[in-house]
CSV table of C-alpha atoms in Angstrom, one decimal:
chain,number,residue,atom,x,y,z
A,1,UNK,CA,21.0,-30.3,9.1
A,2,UNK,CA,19.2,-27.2,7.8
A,3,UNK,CA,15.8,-26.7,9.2
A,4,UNK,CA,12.6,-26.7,6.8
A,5,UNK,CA,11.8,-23.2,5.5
A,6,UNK,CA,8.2,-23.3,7.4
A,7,UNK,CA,10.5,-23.9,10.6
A,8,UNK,CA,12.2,-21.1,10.0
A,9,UNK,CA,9.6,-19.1,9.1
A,10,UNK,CA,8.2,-19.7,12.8
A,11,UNK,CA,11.6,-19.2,14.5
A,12,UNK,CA,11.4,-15.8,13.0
A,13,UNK,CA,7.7,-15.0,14.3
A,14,UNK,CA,9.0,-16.2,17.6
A,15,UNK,CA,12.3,-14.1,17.3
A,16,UNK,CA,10.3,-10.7,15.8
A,17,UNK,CA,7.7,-11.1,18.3
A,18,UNK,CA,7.7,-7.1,19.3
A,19,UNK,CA,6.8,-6.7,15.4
A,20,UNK,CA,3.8,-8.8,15.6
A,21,UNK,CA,3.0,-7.1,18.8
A,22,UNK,CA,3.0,-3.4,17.2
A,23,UNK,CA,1.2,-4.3,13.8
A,24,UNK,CA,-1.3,-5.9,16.6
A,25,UNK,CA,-1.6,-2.6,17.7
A,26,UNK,CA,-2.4,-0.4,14.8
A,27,UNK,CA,-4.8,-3.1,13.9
A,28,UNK,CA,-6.6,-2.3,17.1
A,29,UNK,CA,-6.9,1.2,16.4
A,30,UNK,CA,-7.6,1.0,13.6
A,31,UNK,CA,-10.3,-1.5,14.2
A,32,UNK,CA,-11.3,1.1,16.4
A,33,UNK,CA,-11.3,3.8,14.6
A,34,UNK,CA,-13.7,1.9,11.8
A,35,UNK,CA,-16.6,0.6,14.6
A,36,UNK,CA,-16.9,3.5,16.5
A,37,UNK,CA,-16.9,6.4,14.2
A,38,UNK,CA,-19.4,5.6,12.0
A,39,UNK,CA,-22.0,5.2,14.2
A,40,UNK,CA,-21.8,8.8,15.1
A,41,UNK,CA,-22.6,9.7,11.6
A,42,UNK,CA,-25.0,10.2,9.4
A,43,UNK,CA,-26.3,7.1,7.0
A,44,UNK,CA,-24.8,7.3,3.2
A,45,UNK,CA,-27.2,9.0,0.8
A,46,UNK,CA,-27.7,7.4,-2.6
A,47,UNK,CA,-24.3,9.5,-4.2
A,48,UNK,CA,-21.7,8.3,-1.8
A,49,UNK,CA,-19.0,6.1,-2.4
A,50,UNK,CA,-16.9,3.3,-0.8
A,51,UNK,CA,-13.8,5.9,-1.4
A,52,UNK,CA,-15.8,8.8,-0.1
A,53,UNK,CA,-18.1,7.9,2.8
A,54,UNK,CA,-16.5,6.5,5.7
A,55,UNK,CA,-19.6,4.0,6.8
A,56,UNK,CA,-19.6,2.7,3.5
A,57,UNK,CA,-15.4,2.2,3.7
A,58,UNK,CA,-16.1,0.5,6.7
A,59,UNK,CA,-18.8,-1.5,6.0
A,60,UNK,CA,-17.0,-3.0,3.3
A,61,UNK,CA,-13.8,-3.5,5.4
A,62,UNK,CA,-15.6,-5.4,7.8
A,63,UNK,CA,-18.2,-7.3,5.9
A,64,UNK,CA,-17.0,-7.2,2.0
A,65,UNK,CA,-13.3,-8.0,3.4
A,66,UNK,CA,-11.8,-9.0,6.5
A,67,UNK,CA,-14.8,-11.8,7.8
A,68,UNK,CA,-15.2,-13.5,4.4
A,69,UNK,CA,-11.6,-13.9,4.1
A,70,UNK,CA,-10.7,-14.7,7.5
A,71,UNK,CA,-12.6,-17.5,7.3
A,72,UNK,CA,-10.9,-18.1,4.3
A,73,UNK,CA,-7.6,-17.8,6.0
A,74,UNK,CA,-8.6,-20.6,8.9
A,75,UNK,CA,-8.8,-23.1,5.9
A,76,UNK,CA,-5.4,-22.4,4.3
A,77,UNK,CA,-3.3,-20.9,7.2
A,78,UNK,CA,-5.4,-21.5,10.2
A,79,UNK,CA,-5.4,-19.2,13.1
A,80,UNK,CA,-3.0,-16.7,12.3
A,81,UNK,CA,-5.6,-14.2,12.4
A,82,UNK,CA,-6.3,-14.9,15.9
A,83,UNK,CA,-2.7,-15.1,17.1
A,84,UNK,CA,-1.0,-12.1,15.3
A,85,UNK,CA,-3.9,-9.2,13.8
A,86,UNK,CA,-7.1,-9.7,15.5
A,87,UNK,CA,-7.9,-6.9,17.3
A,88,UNK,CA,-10.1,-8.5,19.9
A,89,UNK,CA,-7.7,-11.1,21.5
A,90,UNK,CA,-4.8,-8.9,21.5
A,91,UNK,CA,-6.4,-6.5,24.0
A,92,UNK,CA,-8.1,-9.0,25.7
A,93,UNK,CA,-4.8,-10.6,26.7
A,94,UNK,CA,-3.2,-6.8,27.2
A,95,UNK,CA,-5.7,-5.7,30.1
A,96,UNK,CA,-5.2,-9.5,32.0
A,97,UNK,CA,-1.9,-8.8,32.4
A,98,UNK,CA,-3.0,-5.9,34.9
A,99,UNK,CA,-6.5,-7.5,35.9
A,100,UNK,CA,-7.4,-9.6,39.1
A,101,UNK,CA,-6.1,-12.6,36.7
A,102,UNK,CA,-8.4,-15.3,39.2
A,103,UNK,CA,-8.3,-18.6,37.8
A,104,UNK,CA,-10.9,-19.5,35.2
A,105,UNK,CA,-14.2,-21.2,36.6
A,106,UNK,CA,-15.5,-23.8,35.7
A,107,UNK,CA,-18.8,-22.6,34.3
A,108,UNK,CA,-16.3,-20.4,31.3
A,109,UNK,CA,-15.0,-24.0,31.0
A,110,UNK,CA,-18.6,-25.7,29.2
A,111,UNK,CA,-17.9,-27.1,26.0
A,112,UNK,CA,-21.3,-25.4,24.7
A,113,UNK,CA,-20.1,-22.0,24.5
A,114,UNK,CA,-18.8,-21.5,21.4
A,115,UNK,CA,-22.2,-22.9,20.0
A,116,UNK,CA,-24.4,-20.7,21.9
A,117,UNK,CA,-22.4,-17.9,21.1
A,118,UNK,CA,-22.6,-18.1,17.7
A,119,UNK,CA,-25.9,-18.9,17.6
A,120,UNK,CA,-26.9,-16.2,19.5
A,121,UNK,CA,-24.6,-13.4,17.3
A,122,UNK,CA,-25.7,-14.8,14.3
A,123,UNK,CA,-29.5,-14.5,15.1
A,124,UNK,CA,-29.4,-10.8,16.4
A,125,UNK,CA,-27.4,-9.9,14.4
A,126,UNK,CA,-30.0,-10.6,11.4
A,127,UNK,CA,-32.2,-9.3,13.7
A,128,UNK,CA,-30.3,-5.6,13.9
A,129,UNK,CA,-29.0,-6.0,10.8
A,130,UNK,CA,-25.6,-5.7,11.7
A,131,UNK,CA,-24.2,-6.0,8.1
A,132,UNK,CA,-26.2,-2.4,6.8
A,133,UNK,CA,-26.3,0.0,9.1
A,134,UNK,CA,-23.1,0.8,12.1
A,135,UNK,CA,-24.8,1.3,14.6
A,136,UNK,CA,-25.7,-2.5,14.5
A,137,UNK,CA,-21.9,-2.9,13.9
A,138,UNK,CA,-21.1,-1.1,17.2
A,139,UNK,CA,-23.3,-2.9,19.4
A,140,UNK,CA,-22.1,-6.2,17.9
A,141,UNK,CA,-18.9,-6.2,17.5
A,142,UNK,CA,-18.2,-3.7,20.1
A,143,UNK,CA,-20.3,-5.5,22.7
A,144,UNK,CA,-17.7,-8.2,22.0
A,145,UNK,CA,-14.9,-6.5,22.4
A,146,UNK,CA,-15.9,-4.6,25.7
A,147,UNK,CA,-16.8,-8.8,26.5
A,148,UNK,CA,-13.4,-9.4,25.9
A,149,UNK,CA,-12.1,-7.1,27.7
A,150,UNK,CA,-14.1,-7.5,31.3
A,151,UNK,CA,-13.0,-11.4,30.8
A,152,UNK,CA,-9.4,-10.2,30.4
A,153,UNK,CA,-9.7,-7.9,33.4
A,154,UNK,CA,-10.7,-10.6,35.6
A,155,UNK,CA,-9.6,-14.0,34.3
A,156,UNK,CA,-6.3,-15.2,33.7
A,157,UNK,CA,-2.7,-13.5,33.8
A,158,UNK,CA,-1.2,-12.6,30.2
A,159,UNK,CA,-3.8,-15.4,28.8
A,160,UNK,CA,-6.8,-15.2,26.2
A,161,UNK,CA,-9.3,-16.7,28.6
A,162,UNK,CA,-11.9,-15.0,26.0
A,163,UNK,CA,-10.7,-16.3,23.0
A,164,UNK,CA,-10.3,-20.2,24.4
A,165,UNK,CA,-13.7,-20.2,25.8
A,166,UNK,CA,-16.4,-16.9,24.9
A,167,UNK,CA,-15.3,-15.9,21.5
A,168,UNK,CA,-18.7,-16.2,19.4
A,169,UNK,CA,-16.6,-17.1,16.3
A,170,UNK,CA,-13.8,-19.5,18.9
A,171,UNK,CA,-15.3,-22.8,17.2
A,172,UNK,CA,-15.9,-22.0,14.1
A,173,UNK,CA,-12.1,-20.8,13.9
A,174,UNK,CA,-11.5,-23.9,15.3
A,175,UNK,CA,-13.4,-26.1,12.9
A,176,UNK,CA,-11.8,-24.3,10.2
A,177,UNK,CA,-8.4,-24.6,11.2
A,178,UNK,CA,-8.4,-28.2,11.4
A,179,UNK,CA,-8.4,-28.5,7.3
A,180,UNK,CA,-5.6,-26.2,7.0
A,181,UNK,CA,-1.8,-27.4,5.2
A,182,UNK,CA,0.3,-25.9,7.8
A,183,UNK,CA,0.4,-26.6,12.2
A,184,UNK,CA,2.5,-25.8,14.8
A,185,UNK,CA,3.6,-29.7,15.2
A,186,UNK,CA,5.0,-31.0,18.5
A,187,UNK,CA,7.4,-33.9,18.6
A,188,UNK,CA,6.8,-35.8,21.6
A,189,UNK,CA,10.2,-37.4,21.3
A,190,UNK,CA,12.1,-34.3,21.1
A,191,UNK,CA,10.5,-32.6,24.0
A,192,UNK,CA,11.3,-35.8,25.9
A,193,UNK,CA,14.8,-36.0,25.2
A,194,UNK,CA,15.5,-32.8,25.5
A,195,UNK,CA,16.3,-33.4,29.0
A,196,UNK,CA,17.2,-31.1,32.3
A,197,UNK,CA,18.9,-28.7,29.9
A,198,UNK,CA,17.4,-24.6,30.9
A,199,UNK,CA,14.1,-23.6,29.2
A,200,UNK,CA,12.6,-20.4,29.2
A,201,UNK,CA,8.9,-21.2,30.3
A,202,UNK,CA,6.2,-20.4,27.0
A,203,UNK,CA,3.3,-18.1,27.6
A,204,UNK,CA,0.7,-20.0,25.3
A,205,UNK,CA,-2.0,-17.2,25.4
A,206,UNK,CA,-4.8,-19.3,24.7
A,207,UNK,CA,-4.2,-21.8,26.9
A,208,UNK,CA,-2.8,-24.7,24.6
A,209,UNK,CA,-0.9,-27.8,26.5
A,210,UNK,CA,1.9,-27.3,23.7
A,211,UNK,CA,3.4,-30.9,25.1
A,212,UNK,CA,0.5,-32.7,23.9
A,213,UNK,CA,-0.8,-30.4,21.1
A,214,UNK,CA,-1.9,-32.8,18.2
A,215,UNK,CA,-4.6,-30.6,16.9
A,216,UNK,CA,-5.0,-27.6,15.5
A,217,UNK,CA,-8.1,-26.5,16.3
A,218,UNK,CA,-6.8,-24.5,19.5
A,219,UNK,CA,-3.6,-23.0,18.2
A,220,UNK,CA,-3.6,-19.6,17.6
A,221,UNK,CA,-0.5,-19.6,15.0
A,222,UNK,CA,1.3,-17.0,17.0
A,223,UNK,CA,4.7,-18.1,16.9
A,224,UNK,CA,6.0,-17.6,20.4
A,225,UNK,CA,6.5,-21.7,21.0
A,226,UNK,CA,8.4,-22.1,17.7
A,227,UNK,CA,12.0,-24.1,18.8
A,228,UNK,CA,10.6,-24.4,22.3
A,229,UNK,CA,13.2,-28.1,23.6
A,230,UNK,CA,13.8,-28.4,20.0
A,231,UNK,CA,10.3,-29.6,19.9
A,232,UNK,CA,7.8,-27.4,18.0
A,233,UNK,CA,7.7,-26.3,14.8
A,234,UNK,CA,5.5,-24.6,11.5
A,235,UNK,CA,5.1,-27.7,9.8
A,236,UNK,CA,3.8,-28.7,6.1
A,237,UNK,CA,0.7,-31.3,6.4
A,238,UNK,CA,-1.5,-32.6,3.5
A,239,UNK,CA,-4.6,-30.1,3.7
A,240,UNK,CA,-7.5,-31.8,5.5
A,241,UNK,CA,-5.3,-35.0,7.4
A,242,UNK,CA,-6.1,-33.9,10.2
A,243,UNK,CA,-10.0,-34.6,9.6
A,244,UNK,CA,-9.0,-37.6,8.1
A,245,UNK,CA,-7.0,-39.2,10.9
A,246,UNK,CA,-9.5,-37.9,13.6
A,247,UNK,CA,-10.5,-40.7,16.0
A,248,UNK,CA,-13.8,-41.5,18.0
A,249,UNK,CA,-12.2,-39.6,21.1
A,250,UNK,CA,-11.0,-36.6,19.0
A,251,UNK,CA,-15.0,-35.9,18.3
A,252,UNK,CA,-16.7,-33.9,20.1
A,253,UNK,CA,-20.3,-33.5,20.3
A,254,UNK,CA,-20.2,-29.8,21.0
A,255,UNK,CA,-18.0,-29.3,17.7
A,256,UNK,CA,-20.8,-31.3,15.5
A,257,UNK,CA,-23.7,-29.6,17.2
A,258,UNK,CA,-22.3,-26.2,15.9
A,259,UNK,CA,-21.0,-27.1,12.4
A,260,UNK,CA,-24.5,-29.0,11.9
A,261,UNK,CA,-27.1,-26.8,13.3
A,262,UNK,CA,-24.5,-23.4,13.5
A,263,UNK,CA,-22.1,-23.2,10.8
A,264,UNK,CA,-24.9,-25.0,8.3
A,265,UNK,CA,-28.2,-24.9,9.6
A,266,UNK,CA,-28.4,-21.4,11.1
A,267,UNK,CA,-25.8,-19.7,9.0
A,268,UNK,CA,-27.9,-20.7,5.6
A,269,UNK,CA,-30.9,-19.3,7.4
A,270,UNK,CA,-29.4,-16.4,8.1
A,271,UNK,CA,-27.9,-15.7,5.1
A,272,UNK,CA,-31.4,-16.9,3.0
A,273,UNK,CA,-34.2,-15.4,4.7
A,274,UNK,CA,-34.0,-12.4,3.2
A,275,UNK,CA,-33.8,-13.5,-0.6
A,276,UNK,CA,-36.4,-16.3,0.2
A,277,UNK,CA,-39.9,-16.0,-1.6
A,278,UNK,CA,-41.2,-18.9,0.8
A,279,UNK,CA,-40.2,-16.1,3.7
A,280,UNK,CA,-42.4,-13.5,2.5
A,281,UNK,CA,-45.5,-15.5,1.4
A,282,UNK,CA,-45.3,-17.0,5.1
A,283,UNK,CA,-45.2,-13.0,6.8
A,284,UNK,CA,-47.6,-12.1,4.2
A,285,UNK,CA,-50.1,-14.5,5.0
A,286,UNK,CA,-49.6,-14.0,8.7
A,287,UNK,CA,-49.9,-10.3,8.5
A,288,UNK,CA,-53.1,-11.0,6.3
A,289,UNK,CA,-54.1,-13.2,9.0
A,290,UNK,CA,-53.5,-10.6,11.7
A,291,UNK,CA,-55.4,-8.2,9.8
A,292,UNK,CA,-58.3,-10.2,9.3
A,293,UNK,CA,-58.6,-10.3,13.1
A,294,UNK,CA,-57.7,-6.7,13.7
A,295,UNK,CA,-55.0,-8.1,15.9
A,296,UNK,CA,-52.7,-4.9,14.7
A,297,UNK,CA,-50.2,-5.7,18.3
A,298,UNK,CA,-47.6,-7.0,15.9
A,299,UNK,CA,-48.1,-5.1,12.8
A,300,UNK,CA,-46.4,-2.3,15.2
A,301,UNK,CA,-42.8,-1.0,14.3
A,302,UNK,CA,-42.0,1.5,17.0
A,303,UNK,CA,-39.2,-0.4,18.0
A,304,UNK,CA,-35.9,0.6,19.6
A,305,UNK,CA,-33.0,-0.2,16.4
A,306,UNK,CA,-30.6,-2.2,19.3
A,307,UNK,CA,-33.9,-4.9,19.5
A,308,UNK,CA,-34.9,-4.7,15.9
A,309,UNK,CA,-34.3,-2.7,12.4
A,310,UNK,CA,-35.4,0.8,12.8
A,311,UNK,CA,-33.9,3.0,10.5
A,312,UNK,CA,-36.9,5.1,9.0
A,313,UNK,CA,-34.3,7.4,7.6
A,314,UNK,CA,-33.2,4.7,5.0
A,315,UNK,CA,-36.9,3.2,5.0
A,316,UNK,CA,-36.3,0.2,6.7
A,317,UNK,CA,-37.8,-0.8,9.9
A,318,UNK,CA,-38.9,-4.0,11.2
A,319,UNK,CA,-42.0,-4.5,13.0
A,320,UNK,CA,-42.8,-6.9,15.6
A,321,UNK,CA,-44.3,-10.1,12.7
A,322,UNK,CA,-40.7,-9.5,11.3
A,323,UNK,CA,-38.8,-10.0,14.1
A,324,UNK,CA,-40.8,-13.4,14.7
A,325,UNK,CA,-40.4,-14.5,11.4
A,326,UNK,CA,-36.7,-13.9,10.8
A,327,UNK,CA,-36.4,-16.4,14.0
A,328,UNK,CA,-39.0,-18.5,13.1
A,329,UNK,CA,-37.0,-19.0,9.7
A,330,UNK,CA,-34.2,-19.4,11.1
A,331,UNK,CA,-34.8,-21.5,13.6
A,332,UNK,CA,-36.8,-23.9,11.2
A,333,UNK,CA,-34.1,-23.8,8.4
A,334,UNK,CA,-31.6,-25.2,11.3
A,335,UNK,CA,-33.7,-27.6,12.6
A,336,UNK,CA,-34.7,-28.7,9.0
A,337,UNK,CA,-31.1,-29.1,7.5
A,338,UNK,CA,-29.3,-30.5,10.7
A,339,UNK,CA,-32.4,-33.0,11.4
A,340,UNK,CA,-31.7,-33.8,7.9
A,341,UNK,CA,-27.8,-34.0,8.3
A,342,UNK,CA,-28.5,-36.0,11.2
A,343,UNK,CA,-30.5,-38.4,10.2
A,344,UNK,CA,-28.0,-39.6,7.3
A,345,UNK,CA,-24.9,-39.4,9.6
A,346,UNK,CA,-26.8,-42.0,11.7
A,347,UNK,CA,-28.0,-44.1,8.5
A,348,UNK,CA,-24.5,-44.3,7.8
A,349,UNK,CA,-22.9,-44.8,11.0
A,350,UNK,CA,-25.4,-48.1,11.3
A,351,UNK,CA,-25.0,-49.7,7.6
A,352,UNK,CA,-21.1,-49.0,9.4
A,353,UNK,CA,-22.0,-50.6,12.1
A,354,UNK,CA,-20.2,-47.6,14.4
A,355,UNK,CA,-22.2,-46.0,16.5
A,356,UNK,CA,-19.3,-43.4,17.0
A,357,UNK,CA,-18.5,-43.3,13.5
A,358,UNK,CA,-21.4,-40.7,13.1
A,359,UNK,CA,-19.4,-38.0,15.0
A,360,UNK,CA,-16.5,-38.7,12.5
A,361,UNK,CA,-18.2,-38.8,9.9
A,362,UNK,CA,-19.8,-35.3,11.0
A,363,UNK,CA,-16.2,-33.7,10.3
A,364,UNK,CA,-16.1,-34.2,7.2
A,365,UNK,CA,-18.7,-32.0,6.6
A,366,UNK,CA,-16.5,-28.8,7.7
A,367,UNK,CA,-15.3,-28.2,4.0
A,368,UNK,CA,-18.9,-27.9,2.8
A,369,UNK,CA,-19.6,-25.6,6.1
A,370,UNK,CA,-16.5,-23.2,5.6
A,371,UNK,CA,-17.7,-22.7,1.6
A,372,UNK,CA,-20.9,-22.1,2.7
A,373,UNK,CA,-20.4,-19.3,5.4
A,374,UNK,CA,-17.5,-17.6,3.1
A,375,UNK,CA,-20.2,-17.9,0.1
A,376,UNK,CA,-22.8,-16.1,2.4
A,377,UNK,CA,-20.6,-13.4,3.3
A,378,UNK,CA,-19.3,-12.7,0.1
A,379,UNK,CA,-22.5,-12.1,-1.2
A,380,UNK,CA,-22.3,-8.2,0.3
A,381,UNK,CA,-18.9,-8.1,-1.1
A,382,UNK,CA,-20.8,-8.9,-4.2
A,383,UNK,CA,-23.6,-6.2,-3.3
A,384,UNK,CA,-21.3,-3.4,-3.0
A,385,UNK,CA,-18.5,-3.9,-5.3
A,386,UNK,CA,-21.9,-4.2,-7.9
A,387,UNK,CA,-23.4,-0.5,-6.3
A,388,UNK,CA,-19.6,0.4,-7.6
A,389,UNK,CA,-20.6,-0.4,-10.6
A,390,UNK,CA,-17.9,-3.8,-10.5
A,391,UNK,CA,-19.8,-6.4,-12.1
A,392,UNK,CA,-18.4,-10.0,-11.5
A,393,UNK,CA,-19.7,-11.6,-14.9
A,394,UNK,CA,-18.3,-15.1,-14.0
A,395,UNK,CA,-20.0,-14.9,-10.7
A,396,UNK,CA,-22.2,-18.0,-11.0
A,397,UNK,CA,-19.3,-20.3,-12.6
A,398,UNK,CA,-17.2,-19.0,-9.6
A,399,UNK,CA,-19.6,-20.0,-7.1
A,400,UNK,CA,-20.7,-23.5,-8.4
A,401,UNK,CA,-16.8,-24.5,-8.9
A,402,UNK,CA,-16.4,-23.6,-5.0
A,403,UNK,CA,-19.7,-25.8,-4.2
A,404,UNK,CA,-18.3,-28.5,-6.4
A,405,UNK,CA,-14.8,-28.0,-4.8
A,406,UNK,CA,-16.5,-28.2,-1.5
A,407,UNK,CA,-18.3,-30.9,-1.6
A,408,UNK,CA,-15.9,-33.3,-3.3
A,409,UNK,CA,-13.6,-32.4,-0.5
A,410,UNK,CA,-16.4,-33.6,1.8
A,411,UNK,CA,-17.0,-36.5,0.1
A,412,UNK,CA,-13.7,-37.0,-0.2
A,413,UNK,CA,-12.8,-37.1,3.8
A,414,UNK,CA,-15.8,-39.1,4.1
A,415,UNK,CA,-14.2,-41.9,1.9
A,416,UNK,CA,-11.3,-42.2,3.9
A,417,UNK,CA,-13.1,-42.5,7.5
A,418,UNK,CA,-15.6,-44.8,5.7
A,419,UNK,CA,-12.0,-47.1,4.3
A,420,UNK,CA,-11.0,-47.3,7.9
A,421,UNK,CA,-14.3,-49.6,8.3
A,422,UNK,CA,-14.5,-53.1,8.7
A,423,UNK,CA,-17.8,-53.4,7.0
A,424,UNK,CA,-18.7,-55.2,3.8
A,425,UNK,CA,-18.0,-53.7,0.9
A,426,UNK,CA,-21.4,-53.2,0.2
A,427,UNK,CA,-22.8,-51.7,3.3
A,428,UNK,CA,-19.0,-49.3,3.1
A,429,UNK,CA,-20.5,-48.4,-0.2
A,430,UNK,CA,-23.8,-47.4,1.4
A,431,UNK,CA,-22.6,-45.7,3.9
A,432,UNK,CA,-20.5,-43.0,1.6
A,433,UNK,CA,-24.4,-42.4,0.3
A,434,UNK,CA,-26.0,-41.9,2.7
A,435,UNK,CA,-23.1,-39.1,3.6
A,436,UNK,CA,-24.1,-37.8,0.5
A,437,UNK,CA,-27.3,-37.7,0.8
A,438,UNK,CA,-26.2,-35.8,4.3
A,439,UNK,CA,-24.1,-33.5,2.2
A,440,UNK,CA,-27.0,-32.5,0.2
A,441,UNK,CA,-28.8,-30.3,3.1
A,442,UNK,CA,-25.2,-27.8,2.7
A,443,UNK,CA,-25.5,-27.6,-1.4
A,444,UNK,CA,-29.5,-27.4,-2.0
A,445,UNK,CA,-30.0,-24.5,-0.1
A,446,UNK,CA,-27.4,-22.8,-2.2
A,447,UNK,CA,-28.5,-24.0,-5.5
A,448,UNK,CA,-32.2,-22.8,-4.4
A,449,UNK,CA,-30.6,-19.3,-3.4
A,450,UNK,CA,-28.5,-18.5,-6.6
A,451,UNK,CA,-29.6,-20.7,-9.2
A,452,UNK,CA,-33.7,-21.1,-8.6
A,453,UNK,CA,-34.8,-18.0,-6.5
C-alpha cells in the first residue's frame, strides 16, 4: 500500500540526512557570526537601521525572529528546531563524538534541571538585559553554547547529553511539543514482528528509547529513525491528544513546576516588570526610603554590565535597588500566579475527587503558557518593527484573538480530562471552574499589561 505523505516526508529526512547535516552547519556559523560580532562593536546611535547596523540585524534575528517563533514552531511542528537547525545541539553532539564520551551521571540525570535552568536564564537575563544590548547576548547565549559544548566533550558518544538534560529552554521545548499535530509514532506491533531480520542500529541523539517512544516531549524530529523495523513514522495526530490522553503516570511534577511557576509565573514577571507602574512606585518608595536614612549603599550603580545593566553610553544602568527589585518582582509575580494556579488545580482535583488529577489537569494549561511566552517575546518584534516605522494597527485585536484562542484551548483540554471523571455531574461541572478560575492567573496579567497599563 502507498505510505502516508508525512511517512514519506520522514523517510526523506532520514534518506537526505547529509543535507540536514550541512544546512546545520551554516546555521552554526552563522549563529556565530551574529552573537559574537556584535559585541565587539559599538552600540547603534539613534540613525541606524535594522538593514544597516549589524547589532540591530541581530538583535532582531534573535529576539524579533527566531525565539518567538521557535516557540511557535514546538506547537505546530514540535522539535524540529532542535533536531535539524539549532545551532547549539548540533555542535554539542559534533565535539562528543571526539570527547572522553564517559557515561552520563547521575546528578545530569535530576528531573529539576530544566526548571532551574530556565529560571535561572530568564532572571539574569532581565537582570543584563540580554534582549538590548549584545554583550548581554554573548554572555547568555554564548555561555550556553560553550556549556554545551564542555558537556559534549565529556559526556556521551555522538549523543546530545546537553540537550536531554541542561538545555535552559529543554522543557519548555518539551511542553510545547506535546500539543503539536504531527510525531514520530512508534508501532509496538511492527517493531515486534519485525523479527531477526538485519537492522542497522539508530543513533537517537538525544537519547530517546524509540521502542517505547509514546511521547513527544523528548523527540527531536530529526528524521534519522524514520522506517527503522517498519516501525516508526512522521505521523498526523489531532493537535493537543497527546495532552488529552495523558495519564496520572505520564505527569510529572518537575514538568508542572516549570510551566506553573517558569513558563507562567516567572516568564510574566519577566516580561512585565518593566512596563509595570506598581514596579516603579515600589523602587521609588524604597529609594525614597533609603534616602530618608542616608543609606546611599544601594543607590550605587558602579556595577560591572555581566552582573547588572551598565551601559552609561546608551543611559541605562542599573543600580544595586534595581537589581533587588527586578528579583523581588519577579520572584513575587511567580509565587503570586503559581500559588494562585495551584490553589485551583487542587480545588478541582478534590470536588474530582483525584488527588492526581491536579497534575493532569496542570497540562492543560501549556496552551495558555506557550501564548503567553510567544506574546512576551513578540513584543520587541513589535518595538523594533515600530522604531522602523512598521506600525501593526490591528495589534490589540491580534493579541486578544490569540488569548482567547489560548485559553479556550485550555479550557478545552481541561474538559476532556475533567469527562474522564467519575464524579457527579455537578461537582465535574465545578471542577472545569475552578480550572478556570486557575486559567485566569495566565490571561489577567496580560489584560493588565496591554489593555489597562
Amino acid at each position: 500500500p502507498t505510505r502516508p505523505r508525512l511517512a514519506r516526508i520522514g523517510e526523506l529526512m532520514r534518506r537526505h540526512r547529509g543535507w540536514i547535516v550541512g544546512a546545520q552547519w551554516v546555521i552554526l556559523a552563522a549563529y556565530l557570526f551574529l552573537v559574537i560580532t556584535p559585541a565587539f562593536l559599538p552600540l547603534p546611535d539613534s540613525g541606524a537601521h535594522l538593514w544597516n547596523n549589524l547589532t540591530l540585524f541581530a538583535q532582531f534575528a534573535f529576539w524579533g525572529i527566531w525565539w518567538p517563533f521557535v516557540l511557535v514552531s514546538m506547537m505546530l511542528m514540535g522539535r524540529v528546531w532542535c533536531g535539524v537547525m539549532c545551532p547549539e545541539g548540533f555542535v554539542s553532539e559534533q565535539v562528543s563524538r571526539f570527547g572522553l564520551g564517559r557515561p552520563v551521571p547521575r546528578w545530569i540525570k535530576w528531573g529539576g534541571w530544566p526548571f532551574v535552568a530556565f529560571l535561572a536564564t530568564t532572571v539574569y537575563g532581565q537582570l543584563v538585559s540580554v534582549y538590548e544590548y549584545p554583550k548581554a547576548a554573548l554572555l547568555v547565549l554564548g555561555g550556553s553554547t560553550v556549556a554545551a559544548v564542555a558537556v559534549g566533550l565529556v559526556y556521551g558518544r555522538g549523543k546530545r547529553v546537553w540537550c536531554r538534560h541542561l538545555c535552559p529552554v529543554n522543557g519548555v521545548f518539551g511542553l510545547l511539543s506535546r500539543l503539536a499535530p504531527v510525531h514520530f509514532r512508534t508501532d509496538r506491533a511492527a517493531w515486534e514482528s519485525y523479527g531477526a531480520k538485519k537492522v542497522i542500529p539508530i543513533n537517537c541523539a538525544p537519547l530517546v528509547d524509540i521502542r517505547r517512544m509514546e511521547s513527544a516531549a523528548d523527540c527531536h524530529m530529526c528524521g534519522r529513525c524514520a522506517g527503522h523495523r517498519d516501525a516508526v513514522s512522521l505521523a498526523a495526530r489531532a493537535p493537543g491528544s497527546e495532552v488529552a490522553q495523558l495519564d496520572a503516570q505520564d505527569a510529572d511534577r518537575w514538568e508542572v513546576r516549570l510551566l506553573v511557576f517558569g513558563i507562567i509565573g516567572t516568564a510574566i514577571g519577566a516580561f512585565q516588570w518593566s512596563a509595570s507602574p506598581w514596579f516603579v512606585r515600589a523602587k521609588l518608595a524604597a529609594a525614597e526610603w533609603l534616602v530618608e536614612r542616608d543609606a546611599f549603599a544601594l543607590l550605587g550603580d558602579d556595577i560591572p554590565w555581566w552582573l547588572l545593566t551598565h551601559y552609561p553610553e546608551a543611559n541605562d544602568v542599573f543600580t544595586w535597588l534595581d537589581g533587588i527589585m527586578i528579583l523581588a518582582y519577579i520572584g513575587a509575580t511567580a509565587q503570586v500566579l503559581g500559588g494562585w494556579i495551584t490553589l485551583w488545580l487542587r480545588v478541582a482535583a478534590g470536588l474530582l475527587g483525584e488527588a492526581a488529577a491536579r497534575l493532569r489537569l496542570a497540562y492543560a494549561l501549556i496552551p495558555l503558557g506557550g501564548a503567553g511566552v510567544f506574546l512576551g517575546l513578540s513584543g520587541l518584534t513589535v518595538t523594533l518593527l515600530a522604531a522602523e516605522g512598521v506600525i501593526l494597527t490591528a495589534l490589540p485585536e491580534a493579541r486578544a484573538t490569540l488569548l482567547a484562542a489560548a485559553t479556550l484551548a485550555s479550557l478545552g483540554l481541561a474538559a476532556v480530562h475533567v469527562r474522564r471523571s467519575v464524579a457527579p455531574t455537578l461537582r465535574r461541572i465545578a471542577a472545569l471552574l475552578a480550572f478556570a478560575a486557575a486559567s485566569a492567573a495566565a490571561v489577567a496579567p496580560w489584560v493588565l499589561m496591554y489593555y489597562v497599563w
